[in-house]
Amino acid sequence: MLHGVPIGHPLHPLLATFTLGSLAGTAVLDLTSVDPRAARVLLTTGLAAALPTAAAGITDWSSLHREQQRVGFVHAVANVTALSLYTTSLLMRLTGRTRTGRTLSFLGLGAASLAGYLGGHLAHRQAAGANHAESVTHLVPTGWHDLCTLRELPHGRPVIRRLGYIDLFVLRLGETVTILADGCSHLAGPLHQGRIAVEDGTPCIICPWHGSVFRLTDGSVVHGPATAPQPCLQTRLSEDGIVQVCV
Ligand code: FES
């Protein structure tokens, strides 16, 4: 749940928007000095929202590449600094030292902005949380393509096959051939090296890198860290035993 599997999208950025929005709103109220009570309420809201935001972030961080984890660690340190400043700011405000509280909040906003910048770097430059299987269906002309003969596919053991620029996970079970994009939607791990398992009566593939579980029937996610489904391609068998795949 903390990865965001039920909503099909990473949960952390969603919660971070709420947290940062509350804290930035506090700065606006402080600058305009409209209502100190409203600023306190907004600050408390931001601090409360920071807890689930951090929990989701740590959960995502635990399944990243080393380079991403390095940036993620500095992102977390900046956030902890921001939250410490904001917590002290709230205490100051509650004890009547509003001016000091406001100063601490502005310092907190600086640290939170740095954390936000690093979060953007992680998401957009290092593609943490992005769907790594999104481009698959754009790299091959649409329509039916011959892939290989049925005879050359082993029974019950996934193999990799290349179609144009894309790698495909191919699994033969009897006369049925299942084809998914091979690069895991989480961080492009090689699914053909994964393990076949049965979850809730449905055959699934477990990614060898961070353990995401996808249904073989439609590529949907059973367990994260992946939140985006794995592209599942339609297949058919020609009369002369050629496995064909539709992109
Ligand atoms: S690459 Fe991370 S779960 Fe597949």
mmCIF file of C-alpha atoms and ligand atoms in Angstrom:
data_model
loop_
_atom_site.group_PDB
_atom_site.id
_atom_site.type_symbol
_atom_site.label_atom_id
_atom_site.label_comp_id
_atom_site.label_asym_id
_atom_site.label_seq_id
_atom_site.Cartn_x
_atom_site.Cartn_y
_atom_site.Cartn_z
ATOM 1 C CA MET A 1 0.000 0.000 0.000
ATOM 2 C CA LEU A 2 2.788 2.424 0.874
ATOM 3 C CA HIS A 3 4.286 1.972 -2.603
ATOM 4 C CA GLY A 4 0.921 3.012 -4.070
ATOM 5 C CA VAL A 5 -0.070 -0.284 -5.717
ATOM 6 C CA PRO A 6 -3.838 0.186 -5.048
ATOM 7 C CA ILE A 7 -3.853 3.544 -6.869
ATOM 8 C CA GLY A 8 -1.501 2.399 -9.675
ATOM 9 C CA HIS A 9 0.853 5.296 -9.003
ATOM 10 C CA PRO A 10 3.584 6.001 -6.431
ATOM 11 C CA LEU A 11 1.953 7.272 -3.225
ATOM 12 C CA HIS A 12 4.899 9.324 -1.950
ATOM 13 C CA PRO A 13 4.731 12.217 -4.487
ATOM 14 C CA LEU A 14 0.986 12.506 -3.887
ATOM 15 C CA LEU A 15 1.422 12.844 -0.126
ATOM 16 C CA ALA A 16 4.456 15.109 -0.542
ATOM 17 C CA THR A 17 2.328 17.565 -2.537
ATOM 18 C CA PHE A 18 -0.123 17.777 0.357
ATOM 19 C CA THR A 19 2.636 18.192 2.953
ATOM 20 C CA LEU A 20 4.589 20.804 1.006
ATOM 21 C CA GLY A 21 1.403 22.628 0.059
ATOM 22 C CA SER A 22 0.452 22.979 3.744
ATOM 23 C CA LEU A 23 3.919 24.203 4.690
ATOM 24 C CA ALA A 24 4.109 26.656 1.790
ATOM 25 C CA GLY A 25 0.620 27.894 2.707
ATOM 26 C CA THR A 26 1.914 28.584 6.226
ATOM 27 C CA ALA A 27 4.609 30.825 4.711
ATOM 28 C CA VAL A 28 1.974 32.774 2.771
ATOM 29 C CA LEU A 29 -0.089 33.323 5.928
ATOM 30 C CA ASP A 30 3.055 34.345 7.818
ATOM 31 C CA LEU A 31 4.020 36.846 5.143
ATOM 32 C CA THR A 32 0.580 38.417 5.068
ATOM 33 C CA SER A 33 0.128 38.167 8.878
ATOM 34 C CA VAL A 34 -3.577 37.571 8.228
ATOM 35 C CA ASP A 35 -4.385 35.025 10.886
ATOM 36 C CA PRO A 36 -1.732 33.509 13.196
ATOM 37 C CA ARG A 37 -4.179 30.786 14.261
ATOM 38 C CA ALA A 38 -4.755 29.676 10.657
ATOM 39 C CA ALA A 39 -0.984 29.551 10.139
ATOM 40 C CA ARG A 40 -0.660 27.264 13.179
ATOM 41 C CA VAL A 41 -3.423 24.973 11.915
ATOM 42 C CA LEU A 42 -1.813 24.742 8.488
ATOM 43 C CA LEU A 43 1.620 24.104 9.996
ATOM 44 C CA THR A 44 0.212 21.333 12.213
ATOM 45 C CA THR A 45 -1.516 19.812 9.170
ATOM 46 C CA GLY A 46 1.756 19.798 7.251
ATOM 47 C CA LEU A 47 3.616 18.170 10.138
ATOM 48 C CA ALA A 48 0.924 15.491 10.533
ATOM 49 C CA ALA A 49 0.980 14.755 6.791
ATOM 50 C CA ALA A 50 4.771 14.469 6.875
ATOM 51 C CA LEU A 51 4.589 11.155 8.767
ATOM 52 C CA PRO A 52 2.749 9.074 6.123
ATOM 53 C CA THR A 53 4.718 10.939 3.434
ATOM 54 C CA ALA A 54 7.994 9.847 5.041
ATOM 55 C CA ALA A 55 6.721 6.276 5.515
ATOM 56 C CA ALA A 56 5.851 6.020 1.802
ATOM 57 C CA GLY A 57 9.172 7.622 0.813
ATOM 58 C CA ILE A 58 11.243 5.246 2.948
ATOM 59 C CA THR A 59 9.330 2.303 1.502
ATOM 60 C CA ASP A 60 10.116 3.424 -2.057
ATOM 61 C CA TRP A 61 13.722 4.244 -1.136
ATOM 62 C CA SER A 62 14.305 0.688 0.087
ATOM 63 C CA SER A 63 13.896 -0.653 -3.494
ATOM 64 C CA LEU A 64 16.012 1.771 -5.502
ATOM 65 C CA HIS A 65 19.403 1.570 -7.214
ATOM 66 C CA ARG A 66 22.418 2.617 -5.196
ATOM 67 C CA GLU A 67 22.810 5.969 -7.055
ATOM 68 C CA GLN A 68 19.148 6.766 -6.484
ATOM 69 C CA GLN A 69 19.430 5.786 -2.824
ATOM 70 C CA ARG A 70 22.344 8.189 -2.414
ATOM 71 C CA VAL A 71 20.266 11.136 -3.643
ATOM 72 C CA GLY A 72 17.275 9.823 -1.698
ATOM 73 C CA PHE A 73 19.332 9.839 1.494
ATOM 74 C CA VAL A 74 20.263 13.522 1.109
ATOM 75 C CA HIS A 75 16.613 14.230 0.217
ATOM 76 C CA ALA A 76 15.599 12.572 3.512
ATOM 77 C CA VAL A 77 18.228 14.488 5.550
ATOM 78 C CA ALA A 78 16.948 17.783 4.086
ATOM 79 C CA ASN A 79 13.397 16.761 4.978
ATOM 80 C CA VAL A 80 14.298 15.790 8.539
ATOM 81 C CA THR A 81 16.030 19.179 8.906
ATOM 82 C CA ALA A 82 12.924 20.929 7.568
ATOM 83 C CA LEU A 83 10.613 19.006 9.892
ATOM 84 C CA SER A 84 12.804 19.727 12.926
ATOM 85 C CA LEU A 85 12.703 23.440 12.118
ATOM 86 C CA TYR A 86 8.948 23.363 11.577
ATOM 87 C CA THR A 87 8.331 21.415 14.790
ATOM 88 C CA THR A 88 10.386 23.918 16.780
ATOM 89 C CA SER A 89 8.537 26.702 14.980
ATOM 90 C CA LEU A 90 5.202 25.275 16.111
ATOM 91 C CA LEU A 91 6.406 25.037 19.719
ATOM 92 C CA MET A 92 7.555 28.670 19.559
ATOM 93 C CA ARG A 93 4.230 29.793 18.203
ATOM 94 C CA LEU A 94 2.325 27.862 20.882
ATOM 95 C CA THR A 95 4.385 29.538 23.605
ATOM 96 C CA GLY A 96 3.756 33.017 22.220
ATOM 97 C CA ARG A 97 7.083 33.552 20.413
ATOM 98 C CA THR A 98 5.434 33.983 17.037
ATOM 99 C CA ARG A 99 8.201 36.005 15.421
ATOM 100 C CA THR A 100 10.856 33.337 16.179
ATOM 101 C CA GLY A 101 8.375 30.689 15.049
ATOM 102 C CA ARG A 102 7.939 32.437 11.713
ATOM 103 C CA THR A 103 11.702 32.748 11.190
ATOM 104 C CA LEU A 104 12.151 29.034 11.874
ATOM 105 C CA SER A 105 9.336 28.238 9.439
ATOM 106 C CA PHE A 106 11.065 30.186 6.672
ATOM 107 C CA LEU A 107 14.308 28.316 7.360
ATOM 108 C CA GLY A 108 12.264 25.093 7.260
ATOM 109 C CA LEU A 109 10.823 26.103 3.906
ATOM 110 C CA GLY A 110 14.356 26.545 2.567
ATOM 111 C CA ALA A 111 15.300 23.022 3.657
ATOM 112 C CA ALA A 112 12.007 21.600 2.327
ATOM 113 C CA SER A 113 12.628 23.325 -1.026
ATOM 114 C CA LEU A 114 16.059 21.721 -1.275
ATOM 115 C CA ALA A 115 14.449 18.356 -0.464
ATOM 116 C CA GLY A 116 11.801 19.012 -3.121
ATOM 117 C CA TYR A 117 14.487 19.802 -5.693
ATOM 118 C CA LEU A 118 16.256 16.523 -4.918
ATOM 119 C CA GLY A 119 12.943 14.674 -5.071
ATOM 120 C CA GLY A 120 12.401 16.124 -8.550
ATOM 121 C CA HIS A 121 15.924 15.054 -9.539
ATOM 122 C CA LEU A 122 15.174 11.523 -8.319
ATOM 123 C CA ALA A 123 11.892 11.318 -10.190
ATOM 124 C CA HIS A 124 12.751 13.106 -13.431
ATOM 125 C CA ARG A 125 16.497 12.703 -13.931
ATOM 126 C CA GLN A 126 16.986 9.334 -12.249
ATOM 127 C CA ALA A 127 13.508 8.015 -13.128
ATOM 128 C CA ALA A 128 12.702 6.658 -9.666
ATOM 129 C CA GLY A 129 8.963 5.993 -9.545
ATOM 130 C CA ALA A 130 8.606 6.266 -13.336
ATOM 131 C CA ASN A 131 7.069 3.477 -15.389
ATOM 132 C CA HIS A 132 10.066 1.822 -17.071
ATOM 133 C CA ALA A 133 7.907 -0.269 -19.397
ATOM 134 C CA GLU A 134 5.916 2.625 -20.836
ATOM 135 C CA SER A 135 7.852 2.987 -24.089
ATOM 136 C CA VAL A 136 7.687 -0.686 -25.066
ATOM 137 C CA THR A 137 4.678 -0.533 -27.338
ATOM 138 C CA HIS A 138 6.033 2.554 -29.147
ATOM 139 C CA LEU A 139 9.248 0.907 -30.321
ATOM 140 C CA VAL A 140 7.740 -1.591 -32.749
ATOM 141 C CA PRO A 141 5.245 -0.945 -35.570
ATOM 142 C CA THR A 142 1.701 -1.759 -34.491
ATOM 143 C CA GLY A 143 0.111 -4.976 -35.710
ATOM 144 C CA TRP A 144 0.912 -8.687 -35.691
ATOM 145 C CA HIS A 145 4.530 -9.891 -35.869
ATOM 146 C CA ASP A 146 6.096 -13.345 -36.190
ATOM 147 C CA LEU A 147 8.202 -14.064 -33.104
ATOM 148 C CA CYS A 148 9.462 -17.655 -33.158
ATOM 149 C CA THR A 149 8.208 -21.195 -33.602
ATOM 150 C CA LEU A 150 6.286 -22.828 -30.775
ATOM 151 C CA ARG A 151 8.659 -25.813 -30.894
ATOM 152 C CA GLU A 152 11.693 -23.771 -29.888
ATOM 153 C CA LEU A 153 10.050 -22.540 -26.648
ATOM 154 C CA PRO A 154 10.688 -24.655 -23.546
ATOM 155 C CA HIS A 155 7.690 -25.740 -21.441
ATOM 156 C CA GLY A 156 7.112 -23.805 -18.210
ATOM 157 C CA ARG A 157 10.387 -21.848 -18.292
ATOM 158 C CA PRO A 158 10.435 -18.171 -19.243
ATOM 159 C CA VAL A 159 12.812 -17.103 -21.989
ATOM 160 C CA ILE A 160 13.676 -13.774 -23.560
ATOM 161 C CA ARG A 161 12.980 -13.013 -27.220
ATOM 162 C CA ARG A 162 13.746 -9.818 -29.114
ATOM 163 C CA LEU A 163 11.214 -8.116 -31.360
ATOM 164 C CA GLY A 164 12.727 -5.096 -33.102
ATOM 165 C CA TYR A 165 14.069 -2.899 -30.313
ATOM 166 C CA ILE A 166 12.165 -4.535 -27.479
ATOM 167 C CA ASP A 167 12.890 -7.509 -25.250
ATOM 168 C CA LEU A 168 9.978 -9.782 -24.506
ATOM 169 C CA PHE A 169 9.339 -12.207 -21.670
ATOM 170 C CA VAL A 170 7.962 -15.362 -23.285
ATOM 171 C CA LEU A 171 6.450 -18.247 -21.348
ATOM 172 C CA ARG A 172 4.987 -21.367 -22.904
ATOM 173 C CA LEU A 173 2.546 -23.470 -20.894
ATOM 174 C CA GLY A 174 1.331 -26.253 -23.174
ATOM 175 C CA GLU A 175 -0.055 -24.620 -26.313
ATOM 176 C CA THR A 176 -0.531 -21.285 -24.545
ATOM 177 C CA VAL A 177 2.140 -18.609 -24.889
ATOM 178 C CA THR A 178 2.216 -15.604 -22.562
ATOM 179 C CA ILE A 179 4.191 -12.558 -23.596
ATOM 180 C CA LEU A 180 4.987 -9.572 -21.415
ATOM 181 C CA ALA A 181 7.499 -6.769 -21.820
ATOM 182 C CA ASP A 182 10.685 -8.161 -20.291
ATOM 183 C CA GLY A 183 11.938 -4.983 -18.554
ATOM 184 C CA CYS A 184 10.075 -4.637 -15.253
ATOM 185 C CA SER A 185 7.950 -1.488 -14.971
ATOM 186 C CA HIS A 186 9.634 -0.700 -11.638
ATOM 187 C CA LEU A 187 13.296 -0.318 -12.656
ATOM 188 C CA ALA A 188 13.558 -2.450 -15.805
ATOM 189 C CA GLY A 189 14.722 -5.656 -14.120
ATOM 190 C CA PRO A 190 14.834 -8.746 -16.418
ATOM 191 C CA LEU A 191 11.575 -10.581 -15.778
ATOM 192 C CA HIS A 192 12.638 -13.679 -17.756
ATOM 193 C CA GLN A 193 15.123 -14.352 -14.932
ATOM 194 C CA GLY A 194 12.312 -14.221 -12.378
ATOM 195 C CA ARG A 195 10.409 -16.991 -10.661
ATOM 196 C CA ILE A 196 6.947 -18.269 -11.584
ATOM 197 C CA ALA A 197 4.569 -18.475 -8.622
ATOM 198 C CA VAL A 198 0.850 -18.765 -8.006
ATOM 199 C CA GLU A 199 -0.886 -15.919 -6.139
ATOM 200 C CA ASP A 200 -4.597 -16.205 -5.328
ATOM 201 C CA GLY A 201 -4.890 -19.045 -7.842
ATOM 202 C CA THR A 202 -3.350 -16.974 -10.661
ATOM 203 C CA PRO A 203 0.070 -17.692 -12.200
ATOM 204 C CA CYS A 204 2.439 -14.774 -11.662
ATOM 205 C CA ILE A 205 6.030 -13.760 -12.364
ATOM 206 C CA ILE A 206 8.212 -12.414 -9.556
ATOM 207 C CA CYS A 207 10.823 -9.869 -10.627
ATOM 208 C CA PRO A 208 14.333 -11.004 -9.640
ATOM 209 C CA TRP A 209 15.469 -7.502 -8.627
ATOM 210 C CA HIS A 210 13.037 -6.199 -5.998
ATOM 211 C CA GLY A 211 10.305 -8.822 -5.959
ATOM 212 C CA SER A 212 7.434 -7.083 -7.765
ATOM 213 C CA VAL A 213 4.759 -9.639 -8.646
ATOM 214 C CA PHE A 214 2.796 -9.412 -11.919
ATOM 215 C CA ARG A 215 -0.124 -11.569 -13.069
ATOM 216 C CA LEU A 216 0.718 -13.511 -16.203
ATOM 217 C CA THR A 217 -2.869 -13.227 -17.390
ATOM 218 C CA ASP A 218 -2.821 -9.448 -17.896
ATOM 219 C CA GLY A 219 0.408 -8.028 -16.423
ATOM 220 C CA SER A 220 -1.394 -6.345 -13.525
ATOM 221 C CA VAL A 221 0.515 -5.759 -10.287
ATOM 222 C CA VAL A 222 -0.105 -8.060 -7.328
ATOM 223 C CA HIS A 223 2.717 -6.715 -5.124
ATOM 224 C CA GLY A 224 5.001 -3.690 -5.445
ATOM 225 C CA PRO A 225 7.365 -1.932 -5.483
ATOM 226 C CA ALA A 226 6.112 -1.664 -9.090
ATOM 227 C CA THR A 227 2.882 0.294 -9.327
ATOM 228 C CA ALA A 228 2.442 0.288 -13.128
ATOM 229 C CA PRO A 229 1.244 -2.912 -14.835
ATOM 230 C CA GLN A 230 3.603 -4.834 -17.074
ATOM 231 C CA PRO A 231 2.591 -4.532 -20.769
ATOM 232 C CA CYS A 232 0.968 -7.837 -21.733
ATOM 233 C CA LEU A 233 0.833 -8.547 -25.468
ATOM 234 C CA GLN A 234 -1.797 -10.543 -27.311
ATOM 235 C CA THR A 235 -0.525 -13.750 -28.917
ATOM 236 C CA ARG A 236 -1.759 -16.306 -31.442
ATOM 237 C CA LEU A 237 -0.409 -19.392 -33.139
ATOM 238 C CA SER A 238 -0.330 -19.559 -36.923
ATOM 239 C CA GLU A 239 -1.193 -22.787 -38.751
ATOM 240 C CA ASP A 240 2.476 -23.528 -39.373
ATOM 241 C CA GLY A 241 3.332 -23.257 -35.656
ATOM 242 C CA ILE A 242 4.672 -19.697 -35.594
ATOM 243 C CA VAL A 243 3.999 -17.723 -32.418
ATOM 244 C CA GLN A 244 2.712 -14.298 -33.393
ATOM 245 C CA VAL A 245 2.491 -11.290 -31.128
ATOM 246 C CA CYS A 246 0.362 -8.167 -31.469
ATOM 247 C CA VAL A 247 1.877 -4.821 -30.491
HETATM 248 S S1 FES B 1 13.077 -3.901 -11.225
HETATM 249 FE FE1 FES B 1 12.428 -3.541 -9.204
HETATM 250 S S2 FES B 1 10.863 -4.989 -8.909
HETATM 251 FE FE2 FES B 1 11.463 -5.301 -10.927
#
